[in-house]
Amino acid sequence: MAFVHETLPQRVALERGGAGRRLADEVARLAARRVMVIAAGSASAVADHITSGLPEAVRWHEVRQHVPVELAERARAAAAEASVDAIVTVGGGSTTGLGKAVALTTGLPIIAVPTTYAGSEATPVWGLTEGRVKRTGTDQRVLPVAVVYDSELSSSLPVGLAVASGLNALAHSVDSLWAPGADPINQALGLEGVRALAVGLPRLVADADDADDADARDQALYGCYLSAVSFASAGSGMHHKICHVLGGAYDLPHAQTHAIVLPHVLAYNAPAVPRLAGRLAEALGGSLPGGQDDAAVAAAAVDALEALRLRLGAPRALRDYGLAEADLPEAAARCLAAIPESNPVPVTEASLAALLGAAWAGRQPTIRSER
């Protein structure tokens, strides 16, 4: 065993009902005097509640998925005009992403208060979209200095969005098993994240009318954080590269795209990494077959993920979210250019076209022994 693992510097607080107090503590720790609060309209009430008493200099409401460059530039200008010295983001991954875009050029510290299970708050990864191309990169300046988790803030999250967001979180873990920087530490973190999400998410769906099931939301937030930390270390693998291309080029919804594409990428790669596939199957609550057949172990992981997706009523087809069948050849070519060479299984334009075609139509993911 030989590896180099870097642990990212970040404070994390998880406390049910404690967001306002924890946030005030973090702002005070930074000695911030002019704070920019970024919160979309849907998160305005939450932001009003938890930021009361903060030295707020500007409130920014405009948030869009995939962070268009022109939006980032307007938010940066607003931050400069107000002479802010810290950023507070309240919302999901798009909100955190916009805060990161501002921090990328200003170096301003971010305190993230997530209301979904996106995971962006735990990574130094930024993304900006321009001309149908989503560029991503890694920069320590965009890693939030603190994250405040509070399960009460996600109590009003619609079940469908909670499912898509939770599966997006789970995708961080799965990708981290074989991404370019994968190591035993981030694999362990990721698999524990999978276990927590596999416990928490079904309870959220089963108790959709029970807004008081904070234990399930705590589990989901815990799993979301671990998954994101594993991804932050391992980097983007095949799955995330595909989803970034689809989101940037075709403006597909981020979380739903991840939820749909994930099982197909797992089915593609799992036979080449049977030991990891077996551990993933167990973390998802599945059972392993007898014997040492790699294809059977890979199938166990895919079956366990599919069983979870079925329980959750997960999104199934990219065509349901605006991707046209005529776009598939171009999408396959765009994705091919982005896939890391370290992917466990060689990737061709034909194999990507088949994978995307299955995800587009919502077909069952299939294990193939030969590529």
Short mmCIF file of N, CA and C in Angstrom, two decimals, residues 111-262:
data_model
loop_
_atom_site.label_atom_id
_atom_site.label_comp_id
_atom_site.label_asym_id
_atom_site.label_seq_id
_atom_site.Cartn_x
_atom_site.Cartn_y
_atom_site.Cartn_z
N ILE A 111 -18.51 30.95 3.96
CA ILE A 111 -19.17 30.08 4.95
C ILE A 111 -20.41 29.53 4.25
N ALA A 112 -20.48 28.22 4.11
CA ALA A 112 -21.57 27.59 3.37
C ALA A 112 -22.60 27.01 4.33
N VAL A 113 -23.87 27.29 4.05
CA VAL A 113 -24.97 26.71 4.81
C VAL A 113 -25.85 25.95 3.81
N PRO A 114 -25.63 24.65 3.64
CA PRO A 114 -26.37 23.89 2.64
C PRO A 114 -27.80 23.60 3.07
N THR A 115 -28.71 23.61 2.09
CA THR A 115 -30.09 23.22 2.34
C THR A 115 -30.48 22.00 1.51
N THR A 116 -29.52 21.45 0.74
CA THR A 116 -29.72 20.22 -0.02
C THR A 116 -28.53 19.31 0.28
N TYR A 117 -28.40 18.24 -0.51
CA TYR A 117 -27.32 17.27 -0.29
C TYR A 117 -26.29 17.33 -1.42
N ALA A 118 -26.10 18.53 -1.97
CA ALA A 118 -25.25 18.69 -3.16
C ALA A 118 -23.79 18.33 -2.90
N GLY A 119 -23.23 18.73 -1.76
CA GLY A 119 -21.86 18.39 -1.43
C GLY A 119 -20.81 19.38 -1.90
N SER A 120 -21.18 20.35 -2.71
CA SER A 120 -20.20 21.31 -3.22
C SER A 120 -19.48 22.04 -2.10
N GLU A 121 -20.16 22.17 -0.96
CA GLU A 121 -19.59 22.91 0.17
C GLU A 121 -18.32 22.28 0.73
N ALA A 122 -18.06 21.02 0.44
CA ALA A 122 -16.91 20.32 1.03
C ALA A 122 -15.78 20.13 0.04
N THR A 123 -15.85 20.77 -1.13
CA THR A 123 -14.82 20.57 -2.15
C THR A 123 -14.21 21.89 -2.60
N PRO A 124 -12.97 21.85 -3.09
CA PRO A 124 -12.35 23.04 -3.69
C PRO A 124 -12.57 23.11 -5.19
N VAL A 125 -13.64 22.49 -5.68
CA VAL A 125 -13.93 22.42 -7.11
C VAL A 125 -14.89 23.53 -7.49
N TRP A 126 -14.55 24.27 -8.54
CA TRP A 126 -15.43 25.31 -9.07
C TRP A 126 -15.87 24.92 -10.48
N GLY A 127 -16.97 25.52 -10.94
CA GLY A 127 -17.46 25.28 -12.28
C GLY A 127 -18.09 26.53 -12.86
N LEU A 128 -17.78 26.85 -14.11
CA LEU A 128 -18.35 28.00 -14.80
C LEU A 128 -18.72 27.58 -16.22
N THR A 129 -19.86 28.09 -16.69
CA THR A 129 -20.34 27.71 -18.01
C THR A 129 -20.35 28.91 -18.95
N GLU A 130 -19.82 28.69 -20.15
CA GLU A 130 -19.79 29.73 -21.17
C GLU A 130 -19.79 29.05 -22.53
N GLY A 131 -20.69 29.51 -23.42
CA GLY A 131 -20.72 28.95 -24.76
C GLY A 131 -20.97 27.45 -24.80
N ARG A 132 -21.88 26.96 -23.97
CA ARG A 132 -22.27 25.54 -23.90
C ARG A 132 -21.15 24.64 -23.40
N VAL A 133 -20.14 25.22 -22.79
CA VAL A 133 -19.04 24.43 -22.23
C VAL A 133 -18.91 24.75 -20.75
N LYS A 134 -18.98 23.72 -19.93
CA LYS A 134 -18.79 23.90 -18.49
C LYS A 134 -17.34 23.58 -18.15
N ARG A 135 -16.62 24.60 -17.72
CA ARG A 135 -15.24 24.41 -17.28
C ARG A 135 -15.22 24.20 -15.77
N THR A 136 -14.42 23.27 -15.34
CA THR A 136 -14.25 23.04 -13.91
C THR A 136 -12.77 23.08 -13.57
N GLY A 137 -12.49 23.35 -12.32
CA GLY A 137 -11.12 23.38 -11.86
C GLY A 137 -11.07 23.24 -10.35
N THR A 138 -9.88 23.14 -9.83
CA THR A 138 -9.66 23.00 -8.39
C THR A 138 -8.80 24.16 -7.92
N ASP A 139 -9.24 24.81 -6.86
CA ASP A 139 -8.52 25.94 -6.31
C ASP A 139 -8.86 26.05 -4.83
N GLN A 140 -7.84 26.10 -3.99
CA GLN A 140 -8.08 26.16 -2.54
C GLN A 140 -8.83 27.41 -2.13
N ARG A 141 -8.81 28.46 -2.95
CA ARG A 141 -9.52 29.69 -2.60
C ARG A 141 -11.03 29.49 -2.56
N VAL A 142 -11.55 28.50 -3.27
CA VAL A 142 -13.01 28.33 -3.32
C VAL A 142 -13.52 27.32 -2.29
N LEU A 143 -12.63 26.67 -1.58
CA LEU A 143 -13.07 25.75 -0.52
C LEU A 143 -13.64 26.57 0.64
N PRO A 144 -14.92 26.41 0.98
CA PRO A 144 -15.45 27.15 2.12
C PRO A 144 -14.62 26.91 3.38
N VAL A 145 -14.36 27.99 4.12
CA VAL A 145 -13.58 27.85 5.35
C VAL A 145 -14.39 27.17 6.43
N ALA A 146 -15.72 27.22 6.30
CA ALA A 146 -16.59 26.57 7.28
C ALA A 146 -17.89 26.14 6.61
N VAL A 147 -18.44 25.05 7.12
CA VAL A 147 -19.73 24.54 6.66
C VAL A 147 -20.62 24.39 7.88
N VAL A 148 -21.85 24.87 7.77
CA VAL A 148 -22.82 24.74 8.85
C VAL A 148 -23.98 23.89 8.35
N TYR A 149 -24.11 22.69 8.90
CA TYR A 149 -25.21 21.80 8.55
C TYR A 149 -26.27 21.85 9.65
N ASP A 150 -27.53 21.91 9.24
CA ASP A 150 -28.65 21.92 10.17
C ASP A 150 -29.81 21.20 9.47
N SER A 151 -30.20 20.05 9.98
CA SER A 151 -31.23 19.24 9.32
C SER A 151 -32.58 19.95 9.28
N GLU A 152 -32.82 20.92 10.15
CA GLU A 152 -34.08 21.65 10.09
C GLU A 152 -34.21 22.45 8.81
N LEU A 153 -33.09 22.83 8.21
CA LEU A 153 -33.13 23.66 7.01
C LEU A 153 -33.56 22.88 5.77
N SER A 154 -33.51 21.55 5.84
CA SER A 154 -33.92 20.74 4.70
C SER A 154 -35.30 20.11 4.91
N SER A 155 -36.00 20.51 5.97
CA SER A 155 -37.29 19.88 6.28
C SER A 155 -38.35 20.16 5.22
N SER A 156 -38.23 21.29 4.51
CA SER A 156 -39.22 21.63 3.49
C SER A 156 -38.77 21.25 2.08
N LEU A 157 -37.63 20.57 1.95
CA LEU A 157 -37.13 20.16 0.64
C LEU A 157 -38.08 19.14 0.02
N PRO A 158 -38.61 19.41 -1.17
CA PRO A 158 -39.51 18.44 -1.80
C PRO A 158 -38.84 17.08 -1.95
N VAL A 159 -39.63 16.02 -1.79
CA VAL A 159 -39.08 14.67 -1.80
C VAL A 159 -38.32 14.38 -3.09
N GLY A 160 -38.89 14.78 -4.23
CA GLY A 160 -38.21 14.51 -5.51
C GLY A 160 -36.84 15.16 -5.58
N LEU A 161 -36.74 16.38 -5.10
CA LEU A 161 -35.45 17.06 -5.11
C LEU A 161 -34.50 16.45 -4.08
N ALA A 162 -35.04 16.04 -2.94
CA ALA A 162 -34.19 15.38 -1.93
C ALA A 162 -33.60 14.09 -2.49
N VAL A 163 -34.40 13.33 -3.24
CA VAL A 163 -33.92 12.08 -3.84
C VAL A 163 -32.82 12.36 -4.86
N ALA A 164 -33.09 13.28 -5.80
CA ALA A 164 -32.09 13.59 -6.82
C ALA A 164 -30.82 14.13 -6.19
N SER A 165 -30.97 15.03 -5.23
CA SER A 165 -29.81 15.61 -4.55
C SER A 165 -29.04 14.55 -3.79
N GLY A 166 -29.76 13.65 -3.12
CA GLY A 166 -29.09 12.58 -2.37
C GLY A 166 -28.33 11.62 -3.27
N LEU A 167 -28.88 11.32 -4.43
CA LEU A 167 -28.17 10.44 -5.37
C LEU A 167 -26.99 11.17 -6.01
N ASN A 168 -27.10 12.47 -6.17
CA ASN A 168 -25.95 13.26 -6.59
C ASN A 168 -24.83 13.12 -5.56
N ALA A 169 -25.19 13.21 -4.28
CA ALA A 169 -24.20 13.01 -3.22
C ALA A 169 -23.58 11.62 -3.31
N LEU A 170 -24.41 10.62 -3.50
CA LEU A 170 -23.91 9.25 -3.58
C LEU A 170 -22.96 9.07 -4.77
N ALA A 171 -23.23 9.81 -5.84
CA ALA A 171 -22.35 9.74 -7.02
C ALA A 171 -20.94 10.22 -6.69
N HIS A 172 -20.81 11.17 -5.76
CA HIS A 172 -19.47 11.59 -5.34
C HIS A 172 -18.69 10.39 -4.80
N SER A 173 -19.36 9.60 -3.99
CA SER A 173 -18.68 8.44 -3.40
C SER A 173 -18.31 7.40 -4.44
N VAL A 174 -19.24 7.10 -5.32
CA VAL A 174 -18.99 6.05 -6.32
C VAL A 174 -17.85 6.48 -7.24
N ASP A 175 -17.86 7.72 -7.69
CA ASP A 175 -16.80 8.19 -8.57
C ASP A 175 -15.44 8.17 -7.85
N SER A 176 -15.45 8.42 -6.54
CA SER A 176 -14.18 8.48 -5.81
C SER A 176 -13.52 7.12 -5.66
N LEU A 177 -14.23 6.04 -5.98
CA LEU A 177 -13.64 4.70 -5.88
C LEU A 177 -12.56 4.49 -6.93
N TRP A 178 -12.69 5.17 -8.08
CA TRP A 178 -11.72 4.93 -9.17
C TRP A 178 -11.29 6.21 -9.88
N ALA A 179 -11.60 7.36 -9.32
CA ALA A 179 -11.17 8.63 -9.93
C ALA A 179 -9.65 8.73 -9.92
N PRO A 180 -9.08 9.68 -10.65
CA PRO A 180 -7.61 9.75 -10.80
C PRO A 180 -6.84 9.79 -9.49
N GLY A 181 -7.38 10.44 -8.45
CA GLY A 181 -6.66 10.54 -7.18
C GLY A 181 -7.17 9.59 -6.11
N ALA A 182 -7.86 8.53 -6.50
CA ALA A 182 -8.44 7.60 -5.52
C ALA A 182 -7.34 6.98 -4.65
N ASP A 183 -7.62 6.90 -3.34
CA ASP A 183 -6.71 6.23 -2.42
C ASP A 183 -7.55 5.54 -1.34
N PRO A 184 -6.95 4.70 -0.50
CA PRO A 184 -7.74 3.95 0.50
C PRO A 184 -8.49 4.83 1.49
N ILE A 185 -7.99 6.03 1.76
CA ILE A 185 -8.66 6.89 2.73
C ILE A 185 -9.94 7.47 2.14
N ASN A 186 -9.86 8.03 0.93
CA ASN A 186 -11.10 8.58 0.39
C ASN A 186 -12.08 7.49 -0.02
N GLN A 187 -11.57 6.28 -0.33
CA GLN A 187 -12.49 5.17 -0.59
C GLN A 187 -13.25 4.79 0.68
N ALA A 188 -12.55 4.77 1.81
CA ALA A 188 -13.21 4.45 3.08
C ALA A 188 -14.25 5.51 3.44
N LEU A 189 -13.89 6.78 3.28
CA LEU A 189 -14.84 7.86 3.55
C LEU A 189 -16.05 7.77 2.63
N GLY A 190 -15.79 7.51 1.36
CA GLY A 190 -16.88 7.43 0.40
C GLY A 190 -17.83 6.28 0.70
N LEU A 191 -17.30 5.14 1.06
CA LEU A 191 -18.16 3.99 1.34
C LEU A 191 -18.99 4.21 2.61
N GLU A 192 -18.43 4.89 3.60
CA GLU A 192 -19.22 5.23 4.78
C GLU A 192 -20.30 6.25 4.39
N GLY A 193 -19.97 7.16 3.48
CA GLY A 193 -20.97 8.08 2.98
C GLY A 193 -22.12 7.36 2.29
N VAL A 194 -21.79 6.35 1.49
CA VAL A 194 -22.82 5.54 0.82
C VAL A 194 -23.71 4.87 1.87
N ARG A 195 -23.10 4.30 2.89
CA ARG A 195 -23.88 3.61 3.93
C ARG A 195 -24.87 4.56 4.59
N ALA A 196 -24.40 5.76 4.94
CA ALA A 196 -25.28 6.73 5.60
C ALA A 196 -26.42 7.17 4.67
N LEU A 197 -26.11 7.41 3.41
CA LEU A 197 -27.14 7.83 2.46
C LEU A 197 -28.14 6.71 2.20
N ALA A 198 -27.65 5.47 2.14
CA ALA A 198 -28.55 4.33 1.91
C ALA A 198 -29.48 4.11 3.08
N VAL A 199 -29.09 4.56 4.27
CA VAL A 199 -29.96 4.48 5.45
C VAL A 199 -30.91 5.67 5.49
N GLY A 200 -30.39 6.88 5.28
CA GLY A 200 -31.19 8.08 5.47
C GLY A 200 -32.19 8.36 4.37
N LEU A 201 -31.80 8.21 3.10
CA LEU A 201 -32.67 8.60 2.00
C LEU A 201 -33.98 7.81 1.94
N PRO A 202 -33.97 6.48 2.08
CA PRO A 202 -35.25 5.77 2.06
C PRO A 202 -36.20 6.20 3.18
N ARG A 203 -35.65 6.55 4.32
CA ARG A 203 -36.50 7.03 5.41
C ARG A 203 -37.12 8.37 5.08
N LEU A 204 -36.38 9.22 4.36
CA LEU A 204 -36.95 10.50 3.94
C LEU A 204 -38.14 10.29 3.01
N VAL A 205 -38.04 9.31 2.12
CA VAL A 205 -39.13 9.04 1.19
C VAL A 205 -40.29 8.36 1.90
N ALA A 206 -39.99 7.39 2.75
CA ALA A 206 -41.05 6.66 3.45
C ALA A 206 -41.83 7.57 4.40
N ASP A 207 -41.12 8.53 4.99
CA ASP A 207 -41.74 9.45 5.95
C ASP A 207 -41.88 10.84 5.34
N ALA A 208 -42.28 10.89 4.07
CA ALA A 208 -42.34 12.17 3.36
C ALA A 208 -43.26 13.17 4.05
N ASP A 209 -44.27 12.67 4.74
CA ASP A 209 -45.21 13.56 5.42
C ASP A 209 -44.79 13.87 6.84
N ASP A 210 -43.64 13.32 7.26
CA ASP A 210 -43.17 13.52 8.63
C ASP A 210 -42.00 14.48 8.60
N ALA A 211 -42.29 15.77 8.74
CA ALA A 211 -41.23 16.78 8.69
C ALA A 211 -40.32 16.72 9.89
N ASP A 212 -40.70 15.91 10.88
CA ASP A 212 -39.91 15.83 12.10
C ASP A 212 -38.88 14.70 12.07
N ASP A 213 -38.77 14.00 10.94
CA ASP A 213 -37.81 12.90 10.88
C ASP A 213 -36.42 13.47 10.67
N ALA A 214 -35.96 14.20 11.68
CA ALA A 214 -34.66 14.87 11.57
C ALA A 214 -33.52 13.87 11.60
N ASP A 215 -33.70 12.70 12.22
CA ASP A 215 -32.62 11.71 12.25
C ASP A 215 -32.26 11.27 10.83
N ALA A 216 -33.27 11.06 10.00
CA ALA A 216 -33.01 10.66 8.61
C ALA A 216 -32.27 11.77 7.87
N ARG A 217 -32.67 13.02 8.09
CA ARG A 217 -32.00 14.14 7.43
C ARG A 217 -30.58 14.31 7.97
N ASP A 218 -30.37 14.06 9.26
CA ASP A 218 -29.01 14.09 9.80
C ASP A 218 -28.13 13.05 9.11
N GLN A 219 -28.67 11.84 8.94
CA GLN A 219 -27.91 10.78 8.26
C GLN A 219 -27.58 11.20 6.83
N ALA A 220 -28.56 11.80 6.15
CA ALA A 220 -28.33 12.22 4.76
C ALA A 220 -27.26 13.30 4.68
N LEU A 221 -27.31 14.27 5.59
CA LEU A 221 -26.29 15.32 5.59
C LEU A 221 -24.91 14.76 5.91
N TYR A 222 -24.86 13.86 6.87
CA TYR A 222 -23.59 13.21 7.23
C TYR A 222 -23.02 12.45 6.03
N GLY A 223 -23.88 11.69 5.36
CA GLY A 223 -23.43 10.95 4.18
C GLY A 223 -23.02 11.87 3.06
N CYS A 224 -23.77 12.95 2.89
CA CYS A 224 -23.44 13.93 1.86
C CYS A 224 -22.05 14.51 2.09
N TYR A 225 -21.75 14.86 3.33
CA TYR A 225 -20.44 15.46 3.63
C TYR A 225 -19.31 14.47 3.37
N LEU A 226 -19.44 13.25 3.87
CA LEU A 226 -18.38 12.25 3.67
C LEU A 226 -18.16 11.98 2.19
N SER A 227 -19.25 11.88 1.45
CA SER A 227 -19.13 11.63 0.01
C SER A 227 -18.39 12.75 -0.69
N ALA A 228 -18.71 13.99 -0.30
CA ALA A 228 -18.06 15.13 -0.93
C ALA A 228 -16.59 15.21 -0.57
N VAL A 229 -16.26 14.89 0.68
CA VAL A 229 -14.85 14.89 1.09
C VAL A 229 -14.06 13.85 0.30
N SER A 230 -14.65 12.68 0.10
CA SER A 230 -13.96 11.65 -0.68
C SER A 230 -13.75 12.10 -2.11
N PHE A 231 -14.75 12.76 -2.67
CA PHE A 231 -14.65 13.27 -4.04
C PHE A 231 -13.62 14.38 -4.15
N ALA A 232 -13.57 15.25 -3.13
CA ALA A 232 -12.61 16.35 -3.14
C ALA A 232 -11.18 15.84 -3.22
N SER A 233 -10.93 14.70 -2.60
CA SER A 233 -9.59 14.12 -2.62
C SER A 233 -9.32 13.34 -3.90
N ALA A 234 -10.32 12.59 -4.35
CA ALA A 234 -10.11 11.69 -5.49
C ALA A 234 -10.19 12.40 -6.83
N GLY A 235 -10.96 13.48 -6.91
CA GLY A 235 -11.13 14.18 -8.17
C GLY A 235 -12.27 13.61 -9.00
N SER A 236 -12.48 14.19 -10.16
CA SER A 236 -13.58 13.81 -11.04
C SER A 236 -13.23 12.59 -11.87
N GLY A 237 -14.06 11.58 -11.76
CA GLY A 237 -13.92 10.40 -12.59
C GLY A 237 -14.87 10.45 -13.78
N MET A 238 -15.08 9.31 -14.41
CA MET A 238 -15.88 9.21 -15.62
C MET A 238 -17.28 9.78 -15.42
N HIS A 239 -17.90 9.43 -14.30
CA HIS A 239 -19.28 9.86 -14.07
C HIS A 239 -19.41 11.38 -14.07
N HIS A 240 -18.59 12.04 -13.27
CA HIS A 240 -18.70 13.49 -13.16
C HIS A 240 -18.32 14.19 -14.46
N LYS A 241 -17.38 13.66 -15.19
CA LYS A 241 -17.02 14.28 -16.45
C LYS A 241 -18.20 14.24 -17.43
N ILE A 242 -18.90 13.10 -17.47
CA ILE A 242 -20.07 12.99 -18.33
C ILE A 242 -21.14 14.00 -17.92
N CYS A 243 -21.42 14.06 -16.62
CA CYS A 243 -22.49 14.94 -16.15
C CYS A 243 -22.16 16.41 -16.33
N HIS A 244 -20.88 16.78 -16.18
CA HIS A 244 -20.51 18.17 -16.41
C HIS A 244 -20.69 18.55 -17.88
N VAL A 245 -20.35 17.63 -18.77
CA VAL A 245 -20.55 17.90 -20.20
C VAL A 245 -22.04 18.06 -20.50
N LEU A 246 -22.86 17.15 -20.01
CA LEU A 246 -24.29 17.20 -20.29
C LEU A 246 -24.93 18.46 -19.70
N GLY A 247 -24.51 18.83 -18.50
CA GLY A 247 -25.08 20.02 -17.88
C GLY A 247 -24.70 21.28 -18.61
N GLY A 248 -23.41 21.41 -18.95
CA GLY A 248 -22.96 22.62 -19.61
C GLY A 248 -23.46 22.76 -21.03
N ALA A 249 -23.46 21.66 -21.78
CA ALA A 249 -23.81 21.74 -23.20
C ALA A 249 -25.31 21.77 -23.44
N TYR A 250 -26.09 21.11 -22.57
CA TYR A 250 -27.52 20.96 -22.83
C TYR A 250 -28.39 21.50 -21.70
N ASP A 251 -27.76 22.15 -20.73
CA ASP A 251 -28.46 22.78 -19.61
C ASP A 251 -29.39 21.81 -18.89
N LEU A 252 -28.94 20.58 -18.72
CA LEU A 252 -29.75 19.60 -17.98
C LEU A 252 -29.65 19.87 -16.49
N PRO A 253 -30.69 19.57 -15.73
CA PRO A 253 -30.64 19.80 -14.28
C PRO A 253 -29.56 18.94 -13.63
N HIS A 254 -28.77 19.56 -12.78
CA HIS A 254 -27.56 18.93 -12.25
C HIS A 254 -27.85 17.64 -11.48
N ALA A 255 -28.68 17.72 -10.45
CA ALA A 255 -28.88 16.56 -9.58
C ALA A 255 -29.56 15.41 -10.32
N GLN A 256 -30.58 15.71 -11.12
CA GLN A 256 -31.29 14.66 -11.83
C GLN A 256 -30.40 13.96 -12.84
N THR A 257 -29.52 14.73 -13.49
CA THR A 257 -28.59 14.12 -14.45
C THR A 257 -27.67 13.13 -13.75
N HIS A 258 -27.13 13.52 -12.60
CA HIS A 258 -26.29 12.60 -11.83
C HIS A 258 -27.07 11.35 -11.43
N ALA A 259 -28.30 11.52 -10.98
CA ALA A 259 -29.10 10.38 -10.52
C ALA A 259 -29.37 9.39 -11.64
N ILE A 260 -29.51 9.89 -12.86
CA ILE A 260 -29.81 9.02 -14.00
C ILE A 260 -28.57 8.32 -14.54
N VAL A 261 -27.48 9.05 -14.66
CA VAL A 261 -26.28 8.52 -15.31
C VAL A 261 -25.53 7.52 -14.41
N LEU A 262 -25.59 7.73 -13.10
CA LEU A 262 -24.77 6.96 -12.17
C LEU A 262 -24.83 5.44 -12.35
#
